[in-house]
Amino acid sequence: MSSRRQFWATVTAAADRSYSKTDPDATFMRLKEDHMRNGQLKPAYNVQISTSNQFVVNYSIHPNPTDTNTLAAHLDQYEKSFGRSLKSITADAGYGSEENYTMLEEKKIAGYVKYGLFDNRQHRSFNSKHPFSADKLHYNPRGDHYICPIGQKMRYIGNTINRTVTGFLQTARMYKASNCSKCPLNGACHKSKGDRIIQVNLNLERQKRQADELLTSQQGIQKRKRRCFDVEPVFGNIKHNHKFRRFMLRGKQKVEIEWGLIALAQNIRKKAA
């Protein structure tokens, strides 16, 4: 049951904070489909749905434009509606983050969730174009240092901690090279001035390896293929075939009701077909 749940957002990048006089609950977003074609920010909501065989089984409305920050609330909505958690989910790279991977681990949900560079890393051409990236450097666990492309040690110099907008703490270890100015690969190895410093988030790298294992398995490949023709046609049918491109009501509570009616109509049409 839960293995068929998928997630897709209708809108993307936008301002972090905004205020609309016509709908204070909405957020100004740069929509994918701009009928005026001038790139203006417009008040909008980020709609998330879960589907099973193109039936909408769960939906949630979010004022934040970033898909990454919608997954936790969307799963909470599912658990409230069905009284239980999922066993697995399938989602695209918009949801791949350390915070989401950690949440899925805590909930014991198998996450077939891509991260940002997953698709690129499946092609040899991408790997050949980035031979000096941090993930390709050799790590010596005994000495806790990396080896730079010319064989010099990159020593550990401390940690850096980043707090996301949701308050999640990300910790990365920093390693610094020495004498980059005299290196024959200077400029090709890295573009920054001074000695090269790399940041390694050990927890996130572990989670990415786990995601790779799931996504490249036979079951993972089937789930990725299924996501494309399960969830995306639902939005296509609603937006293109039935011309629903904007909400008529204002306020998050009313918008949730409006989208609920749209989802119900979608399911009835699917059942009738």
Short mmCIF file of C-alpha atoms in Angstrom, two decimals, residues 91-203:
data_model
loop_
_atom_site.label_atom_id
_atom_site.label_comp_id
_atom_site.label_asym_id
_atom_site.label_seq_id
_atom_site.Cartn_x
_atom_site.Cartn_y
_atom_site.Cartn_z
CA ALA A 91 9.90 10.85 -4.09
CA ASP A 92 12.07 12.93 -6.39
CA ALA A 93 15.20 14.92 -5.58
CA GLY A 94 13.25 17.90 -4.29
CA TYR A 95 12.75 16.04 -1.03
CA GLY A 96 16.25 14.63 -0.58
CA SER A 97 17.83 16.26 2.47
CA GLU A 98 19.56 15.18 5.66
CA GLU A 99 16.58 16.37 7.68
CA ASN A 100 14.11 14.30 5.65
CA TYR A 101 16.34 11.23 5.55
CA THR A 102 16.74 11.45 9.33
CA MET A 103 13.00 11.79 9.82
CA LEU A 104 12.34 8.72 7.64
CA GLU A 105 14.90 6.73 9.63
CA GLU A 106 13.23 7.70 12.90
CA LYS A 107 9.83 6.68 11.53
CA LYS A 108 11.35 3.46 10.10
CA ILE A 109 10.11 4.31 6.61
CA ALA A 110 12.12 3.03 3.65
CA GLY A 111 12.87 6.17 1.66
CA TYR A 112 13.24 5.73 -2.09
CA VAL A 113 14.10 9.42 -2.22
CA LYS A 114 16.63 10.92 -4.60
CA TYR A 115 19.13 13.58 -3.58
CA GLY A 116 20.29 16.49 -5.72
CA LEU A 117 23.01 14.84 -7.82
CA PHE A 118 21.64 11.30 -7.91
CA ASP A 119 20.64 11.35 -11.59
CA ASN A 120 23.88 13.05 -12.63
CA ARG A 121 25.98 10.50 -10.82
CA GLN A 122 24.39 7.70 -12.83
CA HIS A 123 26.20 8.96 -15.96
CA ARG A 124 29.89 8.38 -16.57
CA SER A 125 30.18 11.71 -18.39
CA PHE A 126 29.34 13.59 -15.18
CA ASN A 127 31.93 11.68 -13.17
CA SER A 128 34.61 12.31 -15.81
CA LYS A 129 33.86 16.05 -15.81
CA HIS A 130 34.38 16.32 -12.04
CA PRO A 131 37.44 14.17 -11.27
CA PHE A 132 38.53 16.32 -8.30
CA SER A 133 35.23 16.56 -6.42
CA ALA A 134 35.38 15.89 -2.68
CA ASP A 135 33.52 12.58 -2.93
CA LYS A 136 36.29 11.20 -5.18
CA LEU A 137 39.16 12.00 -2.79
CA HIS A 138 40.67 9.11 -0.83
CA TYR A 139 40.02 9.18 2.91
CA ASN A 140 42.43 7.72 5.47
CA PRO A 141 40.35 6.83 8.56
CA ARG A 142 43.38 6.05 10.73
CA GLY A 143 44.93 9.46 10.23
CA ASP A 144 41.57 11.20 9.74
CA HIS A 145 42.68 13.01 6.61
CA TYR A 146 41.92 13.12 2.91
CA ILE A 147 44.46 12.80 0.10
CA CYS A 148 44.35 15.61 -2.47
CA PRO A 149 44.79 14.85 -6.22
CA ILE A 150 48.60 15.22 -6.06
CA GLY A 151 48.94 13.01 -2.97
CA GLN A 152 49.18 15.64 -0.22
CA LYS A 153 47.28 15.32 3.07
CA MET A 154 44.19 17.42 3.73
CA ARG A 155 44.03 17.63 7.52
CA TYR A 156 40.99 17.99 9.75
CA ILE A 157 40.63 21.57 11.03
CA GLY A 158 37.27 21.50 12.82
CA ASN A 159 33.52 21.34 12.37
CA THR A 160 31.01 23.74 10.92
CA ILE A 161 27.38 23.70 12.04
CA ASN A 162 24.49 24.98 9.96
CA ARG A 163 20.92 25.49 11.14
CA THR A 164 18.17 25.13 8.52
CA VAL A 165 15.07 27.33 8.44
CA THR A 166 13.21 24.58 10.31
CA GLY A 167 15.84 24.49 13.07
CA PHE A 168 17.53 21.25 12.02
CA LEU A 169 21.27 21.20 12.76
CA GLN A 170 23.69 19.98 10.10
CA THR A 171 27.28 19.19 11.11
CA ALA A 172 30.13 18.94 8.61
CA ARG A 173 33.82 18.18 9.18
CA MET A 174 36.30 20.49 7.45
CA TYR A 175 39.58 19.37 5.89
CA LYS A 176 42.21 21.77 4.56
CA ALA A 177 44.95 21.24 1.99
CA SER A 178 48.36 22.90 2.14
CA ASN A 179 50.49 24.72 -0.44
CA CYS A 180 47.79 24.92 -3.10
CA SER A 181 49.46 28.01 -4.57
CA LYS A 182 52.41 25.93 -5.78
CA CYS A 183 50.31 22.97 -6.94
CA PRO A 184 50.39 22.20 -10.70
CA LEU A 185 46.64 21.45 -10.52
CA ASN A 186 45.83 24.83 -9.00
CA GLY A 187 42.77 26.16 -10.82
CA ALA A 188 41.68 22.74 -12.01
CA CYS A 189 41.32 21.09 -8.61
CA HIS A 190 39.36 24.01 -7.14
CA LYS A 191 38.54 27.63 -7.99
CA SER A 192 38.73 29.25 -4.58
CA LYS A 193 41.61 31.48 -3.50
CA GLY A 194 44.07 30.07 -0.97
CA ASP A 195 44.31 26.46 0.16
CA ARG A 196 41.40 24.20 -0.65
CA ILE A 197 38.93 23.38 2.15
CA ILE A 198 36.32 20.67 1.79
CA GLN A 199 33.32 20.04 4.02
CA VAL A 200 32.16 16.48 4.63
CA ASN A 201 28.81 15.74 6.25
CA LEU A 202 29.38 12.17 7.38
CA ASN A 203 25.76 11.53 8.33
#
